[in-house]
Amino acid sequence: MKVANPLLPQPATIIDIIQETGDVKTFRVVLDDPDAMAAWRHRPGQTAMVSVFGVGEAMFCLASSPTSRDWIEFSIRRAGKVTTAIHQLEPGAKIGVRGPYGNSFPVEAMRGNDLLVIGGGIGLAPLRPLVNFMIAPENRKDYGNIEIIYGARSYGDLCYKEEVFRTWPETPGVTVWTTIDAPEEGWEGHVGFVPAYVAEIKPAPENKFVAICGPPVMIKFTLKELEKLGFKEEQIYTTLEMRMKCGIGKCGRCNIGAKFVCRDGPVFNLAALKELPPEY
C-alpha cells in the first residue's frame, strides 16, 4: 500500500484575499486536486504548513471552520521572510499546503456547555473556527451560549470585523464585547485592556469552557482574572503555535519538555500547561 509523504505539500491556489488589518491578511485557498480538497478535514484549533515556492514554509493556524468545505483559510500577519512573501501574492497564486496537524479544542467535551472566548488581535484567528463550528446550523443545538471578549490596540487592528460586529452578535445565544487599548476618534465602544474588561464583565464559570489566545501578556493577566472569578484550570484552553517546523513531531524544534507542540498540541488546557517546563 502506498503511504502519502506527510512532509510533501499539496499544490493549492489562493482564490481570495481579505485585508483584515494593516499587517494581517486572510488567504482563502483551495487544493488543486479536487479529490484532496473533498477529502480535507480539520478540527477547530489545528494548524497547517503553508509554503511559498522558492522562499520557504511556515506553520499557521487554520482560521476557517471545519463546516466550510469549499475552501481553507489562513490569517497571516506580515512579520518575516515567508509571511512577507505570502503578503505579496495575489489571487490565483500557487502555494503549498500540508496538514492538518496537531490536536484541537475539545469540541466533544464542550457539548452541552457554554463557551467563553477571549481573544487579542490576531489571536482571534485560532478561536474563530471554534465559534463558527459551534454556531453552524448543524451544530448549534449541541452547544450553549457563547460569550466573546475581543480586543486589540485600535479599531484598525480588530480582525474579522464582519463577524465580530454583525454575524456573531446577530446569532441567537452569542454575545460579543469588544475593546481597544486607547481612545480614538470615531470609536464609541469600550476602551481598556482585555484582562480588565474580563474583570469588569465578570463572566460566570458554571458549565463553561474558556478558549483564549492572544499576546502572552494578555493571557497572563487574563488568567489571573479568570482564577479570581472561579474558573478552574481544566476549564481553560489556549493554543501554542511556537517554533513548529516539521509538523509531525520529528524535527524536535517545537518540543517543550517531553511534549511536541505540533503533535501533542497546539491546544492545551491550563492544567496541562502548568506541568510543562517554563520554556514557552
PDB file of C-alpha atoms in Angstrom:
ATOM      1  CA  MET A   1       0.000   0.000   0.000  1.00  0.00           C
ATOM      2  CA  LYS A   2       1.329   3.412  -0.952  1.00  0.00           C
ATOM      3  CA  VAL A   3       1.702   5.761   2.036  1.00  0.00           C
ATOM      4  CA  ALA A   4       1.466   9.508   1.419  1.00  0.00           C
ATOM      5  CA  ASN A   5       4.536  11.511   2.401  1.00  0.00           C
ATOM      6  CA  PRO A   6       3.398  13.707   5.349  1.00  0.00           C
ATOM      7  CA  LEU A   7       6.084  16.275   4.511  1.00  0.00           C
ATOM      8  CA  LEU A   8       5.011  16.734   0.885  1.00  0.00           C
ATOM      9  CA  PRO A   9       2.964  19.926   0.311  1.00  0.00           C
ATOM     10  CA  GLN A  10      -0.127  19.734  -1.833  1.00  0.00           C
ATOM     11  CA  PRO A  11      -0.370  22.345  -4.597  1.00  0.00           C
ATOM     12  CA  ALA A  12      -3.027  24.920  -3.834  1.00  0.00           C
ATOM     13  CA  THR A  13      -4.386  28.149  -5.261  1.00  0.00           C
ATOM     14  CA  ILE A  14      -5.248  31.391  -3.479  1.00  0.00           C
ATOM     15  CA  ILE A  15      -8.773  32.279  -4.590  1.00  0.00           C
ATOM     16  CA  ASP A  16      -9.356  35.365  -2.440  1.00  0.00           C
ATOM     17  CA  ILE A  17      -7.516  37.684  -0.063  1.00  0.00           C
ATOM     18  CA  ILE A  18      -9.196  39.732   2.681  1.00  0.00           C
ATOM     19  CA  GLN A  19      -7.259  42.631   4.185  1.00  0.00           C
ATOM     20  CA  GLU A  20      -8.062  42.305   7.899  1.00  0.00           C
ATOM     21  CA  THR A  21      -5.740  44.972   9.349  1.00  0.00           C
ATOM     22  CA  GLY A  22      -2.701  46.918   8.217  1.00  0.00           C
ATOM     23  CA  ASP A  23      -0.476  43.858   8.557  1.00  0.00           C
ATOM     24  CA  VAL A  24      -2.913  40.924   8.595  1.00  0.00           C
ATOM     25  CA  LYS A  25      -4.495  39.299   5.564  1.00  0.00           C
ATOM     26  CA  THR A  26      -6.793  36.286   5.348  1.00  0.00           C
ATOM     27  CA  PHE A  27      -5.968  33.987   2.441  1.00  0.00           C
ATOM     28  CA  ARG A  28      -8.767  31.792   1.113  1.00  0.00           C
ATOM     29  CA  VAL A  29      -7.230  28.708  -0.503  1.00  0.00           C
ATOM     30  CA  VAL A  30      -8.354  25.604  -2.411  1.00  0.00           C
ATOM     31  CA  LEU A  31      -6.263  22.489  -3.001  1.00  0.00           C
ATOM     32  CA  ASP A  32      -5.668  21.972  -6.716  1.00  0.00           C
ATOM     33  CA  ASP A  33      -6.570  18.267  -6.546  1.00  0.00           C
ATOM     34  CA  PRO A  34     -10.398  18.157  -6.309  1.00  0.00           C
ATOM     35  CA  ASP A  35     -10.276  14.776  -4.550  1.00  0.00           C
ATOM     36  CA  ALA A  36      -7.808  16.102  -1.971  1.00  0.00           C
ATOM     37  CA  MET A  37      -9.997  19.173  -1.398  1.00  0.00           C
ATOM     38  CA  ALA A  38     -13.091  16.998  -0.963  1.00  0.00           C
ATOM     39  CA  ALA A  39     -11.205  14.778   1.477  1.00  0.00           C
ATOM     40  CA  TRP A  40      -9.771  17.661   3.539  1.00  0.00           C
ATOM     41  CA  ARG A  41     -10.906  17.527   7.161  1.00  0.00           C
ATOM     42  CA  HIS A  42      -9.694  19.609  10.072  1.00  0.00           C
ATOM     43  CA  ARG A  43     -10.881  20.441  13.576  1.00  0.00           C
ATOM     44  CA  PRO A  44     -11.007  23.807  15.376  1.00  0.00           C
ATOM     45  CA  GLY A  45      -7.563  24.660  16.692  1.00  0.00           C
ATOM     46  CA  GLN A  46      -5.485  22.607  14.251  1.00  0.00           C
ATOM     47  CA  THR A  47      -2.669  24.015  12.140  1.00  0.00           C
ATOM     48  CA  ALA A  48      -1.219  23.516   8.658  1.00  0.00           C
ATOM     49  CA  MET A  49       2.037  24.321   6.934  1.00  0.00           C
ATOM     50  CA  VAL A  50       1.936  26.867   4.099  1.00  0.00           C
ATOM     51  CA  SER A  51       4.817  27.089   1.653  1.00  0.00           C
ATOM     52  CA  VAL A  52       5.796  29.770  -0.825  1.00  0.00           C
ATOM     53  CA  PHE A  53       7.789  28.031  -3.516  1.00  0.00           C
ATOM     54  CA  GLY A  54      11.389  29.189  -3.620  1.00  0.00           C
ATOM     55  CA  VAL A  55      11.056  31.082  -0.332  1.00  0.00           C
ATOM     56  CA  GLY A  56      10.140  28.709   2.489  1.00  0.00           C
ATOM     57  CA  GLU A  57       7.260  27.470   4.605  1.00  0.00           C
ATOM     58  CA  ALA A  58       5.722  28.276   7.954  1.00  0.00           C
ATOM     59  CA  MET A  59       3.029  26.892  10.233  1.00  0.00           C
ATOM     60  CA  PHE A  60      -0.238  28.754  10.678  1.00  0.00           C
ATOM     61  CA  CYS A  61      -3.484  28.036  12.455  1.00  0.00           C
ATOM     62  CA  LEU A  62      -6.438  27.136  10.296  1.00  0.00           C
ATOM     63  CA  ALA A  63      -8.743  30.145  10.509  1.00  0.00           C
ATOM     64  CA  SER A  64     -11.740  28.640   8.725  1.00  0.00           C
ATOM     65  CA  SER A  65     -14.411  26.475  10.285  1.00  0.00           C
ATOM     66  CA  PRO A  66     -14.422  22.735   9.556  1.00  0.00           C
ATOM     67  CA  THR A  67     -18.005  23.300   8.435  1.00  0.00           C
ATOM     68  CA  SER A  68     -16.772  25.400   5.478  1.00  0.00           C
ATOM     69  CA  ARG A  69     -15.932  22.691   2.974  1.00  0.00           C
ATOM     70  CA  ASP A  70     -15.268  24.728  -0.168  1.00  0.00           C
ATOM     71  CA  TRP A  71     -12.015  26.357   0.941  1.00  0.00           C
ATOM     72  CA  ILE A  72      -9.403  26.668   3.683  1.00  0.00           C
ATOM     73  CA  GLU A  73      -8.461  29.981   5.271  1.00  0.00           C
ATOM     74  CA  PHE A  74      -5.264  31.229   6.884  1.00  0.00           C
ATOM     75  CA  SER A  75      -4.994  34.628   8.582  1.00  0.00           C
ATOM     76  CA  ILE A  76      -1.377  35.701   8.386  1.00  0.00           C
ATOM     77  CA  ARG A  77       0.405  38.672   9.903  1.00  0.00           C
ATOM     78  CA  ARG A  78       3.323  40.062   7.924  1.00  0.00           C
ATOM     79  CA  ALA A  79       6.308  39.553  10.221  1.00  0.00           C
ATOM     80  CA  GLY A  80       9.181  37.783   8.433  1.00  0.00           C
ATOM     81  CA  LYS A  81      10.554  36.383   5.198  1.00  0.00           C
ATOM     82  CA  VAL A  82       7.839  33.815   4.457  1.00  0.00           C
ATOM     83  CA  THR A  83       4.923  35.921   5.654  1.00  0.00           C
ATOM     84  CA  THR A  84       6.157  38.934   3.681  1.00  0.00           C
ATOM     85  CA  ALA A  85       6.342  36.749   0.563  1.00  0.00           C
ATOM     86  CA  ILE A  86       2.820  35.458   1.187  1.00  0.00           C
ATOM     87  CA  HIS A  87       1.524  39.014   1.599  1.00  0.00           C
ATOM     88  CA  GLN A  88       2.929  39.878  -1.828  1.00  0.00           C
ATOM     89  CA  LEU A  89       0.878  37.144  -3.527  1.00  0.00           C
ATOM     90  CA  GLU A  90      -2.315  37.866  -5.446  1.00  0.00           C
ATOM     91  CA  PRO A  91      -5.427  35.754  -6.061  1.00  0.00           C
ATOM     92  CA  GLY A  92      -4.536  32.979  -8.480  1.00  0.00           C
ATOM     93  CA  ALA A  93      -1.067  32.473  -6.991  1.00  0.00           C
ATOM     94  CA  LYS A  94       0.131  28.945  -6.277  1.00  0.00           C
ATOM     95  CA  ILE A  95       1.264  27.863  -2.812  1.00  0.00           C
ATOM     96  CA  GLY A  96       1.813  24.568  -0.997  1.00  0.00           C
ATOM     97  CA  VAL A  97      -0.288  23.289   1.899  1.00  0.00           C
ATOM     98  CA  ARG A  98       0.359  20.277   4.110  1.00  0.00           C
ATOM     99  CA  GLY A  99      -1.566  19.202   7.162  1.00  0.00           C
ATOM    100  CA  PRO A 100      -3.719  19.481   9.147  1.00  0.00           C
ATOM    101  CA  TYR A 101      -1.561  18.918  12.193  1.00  0.00           C
ATOM    102  CA  GLY A 102      -1.944  18.644  15.938  1.00  0.00           C
ATOM    103  CA  ASN A 103      -4.842  18.314  18.310  1.00  0.00           C
ATOM    104  CA  SER A 104      -7.862  20.583  18.573  1.00  0.00           C
ATOM    105  CA  PHE A 105     -10.184  22.263  21.004  1.00  0.00           C
ATOM    106  CA  PRO A 106     -12.221  19.554  22.781  1.00  0.00           C
ATOM    107  CA  VAL A 107     -15.489  20.152  20.937  1.00  0.00           C
ATOM    108  CA  GLU A 108     -16.875  16.807  22.094  1.00  0.00           C
ATOM    109  CA  ALA A 109     -16.278  17.609  25.780  1.00  0.00           C
ATOM    110  CA  MET A 110     -17.708  21.080  25.204  1.00  0.00           C
ATOM    111  CA  ARG A 111     -21.084  19.731  24.055  1.00  0.00           C
ATOM    112  CA  GLY A 112     -23.908  20.918  26.274  1.00  0.00           C
ATOM    113  CA  ASN A 113     -21.788  23.643  27.841  1.00  0.00           C
ATOM    114  CA  ASP A 114     -21.373  27.369  27.376  1.00  0.00           C
ATOM    115  CA  LEU A 115     -18.208  28.833  25.888  1.00  0.00           C
ATOM    116  CA  LEU A 116     -16.237  31.950  26.765  1.00  0.00           C
ATOM    117  CA  VAL A 117     -13.883  33.076  24.006  1.00  0.00           C
ATOM    118  CA  ILE A 118     -11.195  35.629  24.847  1.00  0.00           C
ATOM    119  CA  GLY A 119      -9.015  36.933  22.044  1.00  0.00           C
ATOM    120  CA  GLY A 120      -6.471  39.643  21.449  1.00  0.00           C
ATOM    121  CA  GLY A 121      -5.545  40.937  17.985  1.00  0.00           C
ATOM    122  CA  ILE A 122      -4.576  38.186  15.539  1.00  0.00           C
ATOM    123  CA  GLY A 123      -5.057  35.761  18.449  1.00  0.00           C
ATOM    124  CA  LEU A 124      -8.692  35.530  17.418  1.00  0.00           C
ATOM    125  CA  ALA A 125      -7.615  33.506  14.353  1.00  0.00           C
ATOM    126  CA  PRO A 126      -7.473  30.038  16.023  1.00  0.00           C
ATOM    127  CA  LEU A 127     -10.631  30.834  18.046  1.00  0.00           C
ATOM    128  CA  ARG A 128     -12.692  31.881  15.030  1.00  0.00           C
ATOM    129  CA  PRO A 129     -13.147  28.324  13.660  1.00  0.00           C
ATOM    130  CA  LEU A 130     -14.305  27.171  17.102  1.00  0.00           C
ATOM    131  CA  VAL A 131     -17.006  29.847  17.229  1.00  0.00           C
ATOM    132  CA  ASN A 132     -18.103  29.273  13.633  1.00  0.00           C
ATOM    133  CA  PHE A 133     -18.147  25.496  14.175  1.00  0.00           C
ATOM    134  CA  MET A 134     -20.446  25.885  17.183  1.00  0.00           C
ATOM    135  CA  ILE A 135     -22.842  28.326  15.517  1.00  0.00           C
ATOM    136  CA  ALA A 136     -23.093  26.320  12.298  1.00  0.00           C
ATOM    137  CA  PRO A 137     -26.747  25.204  11.868  1.00  0.00           C
ATOM    138  CA  GLU A 138     -25.814  21.530  12.070  1.00  0.00           C
ATOM    139  CA  ASN A 139     -24.032  22.031  15.429  1.00  0.00           C
ATOM    140  CA  ARG A 140     -25.817  24.911  17.161  1.00  0.00           C
ATOM    141  CA  LYS A 141     -28.194  22.693  19.169  1.00  0.00           C
ATOM    142  CA  ASP A 142     -25.234  20.883  20.723  1.00  0.00           C
ATOM    143  CA  TYR A 143     -23.738  23.914  22.442  1.00  0.00           C
ATOM    144  CA  GLY A 144     -24.887  26.550  24.919  1.00  0.00           C
ATOM    145  CA  ASN A 145     -24.384  30.280  24.975  1.00  0.00           C
ATOM    146  CA  ILE A 146     -21.211  31.783  23.577  1.00  0.00           C
ATOM    147  CA  GLU A 147     -19.595  34.900  25.055  1.00  0.00           C
ATOM    148  CA  ILE A 148     -16.791  36.557  23.089  1.00  0.00           C
ATOM    149  CA  ILE A 149     -14.474  39.166  24.577  1.00  0.00           C
ATOM    150  CA  TYR A 150     -12.166  40.542  21.914  1.00  0.00           C
ATOM    151  CA  GLY A 151      -9.713  43.408  21.994  1.00  0.00           C
ATOM    152  CA  ALA A 152      -6.910  44.994  20.009  1.00  0.00           C
ATOM    153  CA  ARG A 153      -4.668  48.030  20.127  1.00  0.00           C
ATOM    154  CA  SER A 154      -7.036  50.022  17.896  1.00  0.00           C
ATOM    155  CA  TYR A 155     -10.169  49.613  15.792  1.00  0.00           C
ATOM    156  CA  GLY A 156      -7.944  49.102  12.776  1.00  0.00           C
ATOM    157  CA  ASP A 157      -6.256  46.157  14.499  1.00  0.00           C
ATOM    158  CA  LEU A 158      -9.510  44.240  15.073  1.00  0.00           C
ATOM    159  CA  CYS A 159      -9.769  41.275  12.702  1.00  0.00           C
ATOM    160  CA  TYR A 160     -12.892  39.700  11.152  1.00  0.00           C
ATOM    161  CA  LYS A 161     -14.971  42.856  11.586  1.00  0.00           C
ATOM    162  CA  GLU A 162     -17.932  41.461   9.611  1.00  0.00           C
ATOM    163  CA  GLU A 163     -18.238  38.542  12.042  1.00  0.00           C
ATOM    164  CA  VAL A 164     -17.296  40.472  15.194  1.00  0.00           C
ATOM    165  CA  PHE A 165     -19.717  43.363  14.618  1.00  0.00           C
ATOM    166  CA  ARG A 166     -22.526  41.703  12.640  1.00  0.00           C
ATOM    167  CA  THR A 167     -22.623  37.927  12.156  1.00  0.00           C
ATOM    168  CA  TRP A 168     -21.810  36.814  15.694  1.00  0.00           C
ATOM    169  CA  PRO A 169     -23.883  39.429  17.597  1.00  0.00           C
ATOM    170  CA  GLU A 170     -26.873  38.627  15.370  1.00  0.00           C
ATOM    171  CA  THR A 171     -26.618  34.909  16.165  1.00  0.00           C
ATOM    172  CA  PRO A 172     -29.006  33.796  18.952  1.00  0.00           C
ATOM    173  CA  GLY A 173     -27.140  32.895  22.114  1.00  0.00           C
ATOM    174  CA  VAL A 174     -23.976  34.751  21.138  1.00  0.00           C
ATOM    175  CA  THR A 175     -22.783  37.906  22.945  1.00  0.00           C
ATOM    176  CA  VAL A 176     -19.778  39.909  21.776  1.00  0.00           C
ATOM    177  CA  TRP A 177     -17.830  42.506  23.769  1.00  0.00           C
ATOM    178  CA  THR A 178     -15.099  44.475  22.009  1.00  0.00           C
ATOM    179  CA  THR A 179     -12.494  46.830  23.376  1.00  0.00           C
ATOM    180  CA  ILE A 180      -9.495  48.792  22.145  1.00  0.00           C
ATOM    181  CA  ASP A 181      -6.476  49.818  24.177  1.00  0.00           C
ATOM    182  CA  ALA A 182      -6.806  53.613  23.887  1.00  0.00           C
ATOM    183  CA  PRO A 183      -9.476  56.148  22.871  1.00  0.00           C
ATOM    184  CA  GLU A 184      -9.625  57.098  19.224  1.00  0.00           C
ATOM    185  CA  GLU A 185     -11.867  59.294  17.120  1.00  0.00           C
ATOM    186  CA  GLY A 186     -14.990  57.530  15.903  1.00  0.00           C
ATOM    187  CA  TRP A 187     -14.795  54.655  18.415  1.00  0.00           C
ATOM    188  CA  GLU A 188     -17.773  54.666  20.788  1.00  0.00           C
ATOM    189  CA  GLY A 189     -17.151  51.237  22.305  1.00  0.00           C
ATOM    190  CA  HIS A 190     -15.229  50.127  25.370  1.00  0.00           C
ATOM    191  CA  VAL A 191     -11.684  51.341  25.922  1.00  0.00           C
ATOM    192  CA  GLY A 192      -9.208  49.370  28.002  1.00  0.00           C
ATOM    193  CA  PHE A 193      -7.167  46.200  28.075  1.00  0.00           C
ATOM    194  CA  VAL A 194      -8.746  42.779  27.746  1.00  0.00           C
ATOM    195  CA  PRO A 195      -7.899  41.475  31.259  1.00  0.00           C
ATOM    196  CA  ALA A 196      -9.527  44.498  32.899  1.00  0.00           C
ATOM    197  CA  TYR A 197     -12.558  44.125  30.633  1.00  0.00           C
ATOM    198  CA  VAL A 198     -12.902  40.482  31.687  1.00  0.00           C
ATOM    199  CA  ALA A 199     -12.843  41.599  35.327  1.00  0.00           C
ATOM    200  CA  GLU A 200     -15.494  44.211  34.524  1.00  0.00           C
ATOM    201  CA  ILE A 201     -17.806  41.801  32.659  1.00  0.00           C
ATOM    202  CA  LYS A 202     -17.413  39.068  35.298  1.00  0.00           C
ATOM    203  CA  PRO A 203     -18.374  36.021  33.226  1.00  0.00           C
ATOM    204  CA  ALA A 204     -19.697  33.196  35.400  1.00  0.00           C
ATOM    205  CA  PRO A 205     -17.671  29.960  35.452  1.00  0.00           C
ATOM    206  CA  GLU A 206     -20.503  27.441  35.835  1.00  0.00           C
ATOM    207  CA  ASN A 207     -20.882  24.912  32.995  1.00  0.00           C
ATOM    208  CA  LYS A 208     -18.483  26.857  30.824  1.00  0.00           C
ATOM    209  CA  PHE A 209     -15.271  26.264  28.901  1.00  0.00           C
ATOM    210  CA  VAL A 210     -12.831  29.048  28.070  1.00  0.00           C
ATOM    211  CA  ALA A 211     -10.792  29.345  24.874  1.00  0.00           C
ATOM    212  CA  ILE A 212      -8.190  32.085  24.990  1.00  0.00           C
ATOM    213  CA  CYS A 213      -5.485  33.261  22.599  1.00  0.00           C
ATOM    214  CA  GLY A 214      -3.586  36.497  22.197  1.00  0.00           C
ATOM    215  CA  PRO A 215      -0.398  38.245  23.273  1.00  0.00           C
ATOM    216  CA  PRO A 216       1.335  36.448  26.177  1.00  0.00           C
ATOM    217  CA  VAL A 217       0.917  39.432  28.483  1.00  0.00           C
ATOM    218  CA  MET A 218      -2.829  39.492  27.774  1.00  0.00           C
ATOM    219  CA  ILE A 219      -3.113  35.780  28.500  1.00  0.00           C
ATOM    220  CA  LYS A 220      -1.028  36.063  31.685  1.00  0.00           C
ATOM    221  CA  PHE A 221      -3.197  38.748  33.276  1.00  0.00           C
ATOM    222  CA  THR A 222      -6.478  37.374  31.912  1.00  0.00           C
ATOM    223  CA  LEU A 223      -5.766  34.010  33.529  1.00  0.00           C
ATOM    224  CA  LYS A 224      -5.388  35.760  36.875  1.00  0.00           C
ATOM    225  CA  GLU A 225      -8.786  37.404  36.414  1.00  0.00           C
ATOM    226  CA  LEU A 226     -10.384  34.098  35.423  1.00  0.00           C
ATOM    227  CA  GLU A 227      -8.930  32.468  38.523  1.00  0.00           C
ATOM    228  CA  LYS A 228     -10.446  35.239  40.682  1.00  0.00           C
ATOM    229  CA  LEU A 229     -13.813  34.575  39.027  1.00  0.00           C
ATOM    230  CA  GLY A 230     -13.637  30.909  39.977  1.00  0.00           C
ATOM    231  CA  PHE A 231     -12.625  29.274  36.708  1.00  0.00           C
ATOM    232  CA  LYS A 232     -10.683  26.029  37.141  1.00  0.00           C
ATOM    233  CA  GLU A 233      -7.540  25.123  35.208  1.00  0.00           C
ATOM    234  CA  GLU A 234      -9.338  22.265  33.475  1.00  0.00           C
ATOM    235  CA  GLN A 235     -11.910  24.692  32.015  1.00  0.00           C
ATOM    236  CA  ILE A 236      -9.363  26.938  30.285  1.00  0.00           C
ATOM    237  CA  TYR A 237      -7.803  26.097  26.907  1.00  0.00           C
ATOM    238  CA  THR A 238      -5.264  28.005  24.874  1.00  0.00           C
ATOM    239  CA  THR A 239      -3.218  27.291  21.781  1.00  0.00           C
ATOM    240  CA  LEU A 240       0.547  27.495  21.269  1.00  0.00           C
ATOM    241  CA  GLU A 241       1.981  27.949  17.804  1.00  0.00           C
ATOM    242  CA  MET A 242       5.617  28.453  18.572  1.00  0.00           C
ATOM    243  CA  ARG A 243       8.663  27.165  16.699  1.00  0.00           C
ATOM    244  CA  MET A 244       6.893  24.464  14.693  1.00  0.00           C
ATOM    245  CA  LYS A 245       8.804  23.175  11.685  1.00  0.00           C
ATOM    246  CA  CYS A 246       8.087  19.619  10.509  1.00  0.00           C
ATOM    247  CA  GLY A 247       4.565  19.421  11.927  1.00  0.00           C
ATOM    248  CA  ILE A 248       4.769  15.720  12.779  1.00  0.00           C
ATOM    249  CA  GLY A 249       6.937  15.613  15.915  1.00  0.00           C
ATOM    250  CA  LYS A 250      10.163  14.553  14.207  1.00  0.00           C
ATOM    251  CA  CYS A 251      12.449  17.578  13.999  1.00  0.00           C
ATOM    252  CA  GLY A 252      12.395  18.455  17.712  1.00  0.00           C
ATOM    253  CA  ARG A 253      12.111  22.177  17.103  1.00  0.00           C
ATOM    254  CA  CYS A 254       8.857  22.706  18.988  1.00  0.00           C
ATOM    255  CA  ASN A 255       9.307  20.414  21.956  1.00  0.00           C
ATOM    256  CA  ILE A 256       8.625  21.708  25.457  1.00  0.00           C
ATOM    257  CA  GLY A 257       9.998  19.065  27.786  1.00  0.00           C
ATOM    258  CA  ALA A 258       8.586  15.770  26.506  1.00  0.00           C
ATOM    259  CA  LYS A 259       5.741  17.421  24.590  1.00  0.00           C
ATOM    260  CA  PHE A 260       5.810  18.458  20.943  1.00  0.00           C
ATOM    261  CA  VAL A 261       3.611  21.479  20.254  1.00  0.00           C
ATOM    262  CA  CYS A 262       2.930  20.335  16.696  1.00  0.00           C
ATOM    263  CA  ARG A 263       1.935  16.783  17.688  1.00  0.00           C
ATOM    264  CA  ASP A 264       0.730  16.938  21.319  1.00  0.00           C
ATOM    265  CA  GLY A 265      -0.677  20.478  20.921  1.00  0.00           C
ATOM    266  CA  PRO A 266      -1.121  23.155  19.866  1.00  0.00           C
ATOM    267  CA  VAL A 267      -4.176  23.180  22.164  1.00  0.00           C
ATOM    268  CA  PHE A 268      -3.519  22.671  25.880  1.00  0.00           C
ATOM    269  CA  ASN A 269      -5.638  23.280  28.920  1.00  0.00           C
ATOM    270  CA  LEU A 270      -4.140  25.324  31.713  1.00  0.00           C
ATOM    271  CA  ALA A 271      -3.607  22.295  33.928  1.00  0.00           C
ATOM    272  CA  ALA A 272      -1.500  20.619  31.221  1.00  0.00           C
ATOM    273  CA  LEU A 273       0.449  23.814  30.543  1.00  0.00           C
ATOM    274  CA  LYS A 274       1.433  24.106  34.192  1.00  0.00           C
ATOM    275  CA  GLU A 275       3.001  20.644  34.011  1.00  0.00           C
ATOM    276  CA  LEU A 276       5.336  21.788  31.201  1.00  0.00           C
ATOM    277  CA  PRO A 277       8.765  23.363  31.771  1.00  0.00           C
ATOM    278  CA  PRO A 278       8.614  27.208  31.613  1.00  0.00           C
ATOM    279  CA  GLU A 279      10.012  27.343  28.059  1.00  0.00           C
ATOM    280  CA  TYR A 280       7.038  28.838  26.220  1.00  0.00           C
TER     281      TYR A 280
END
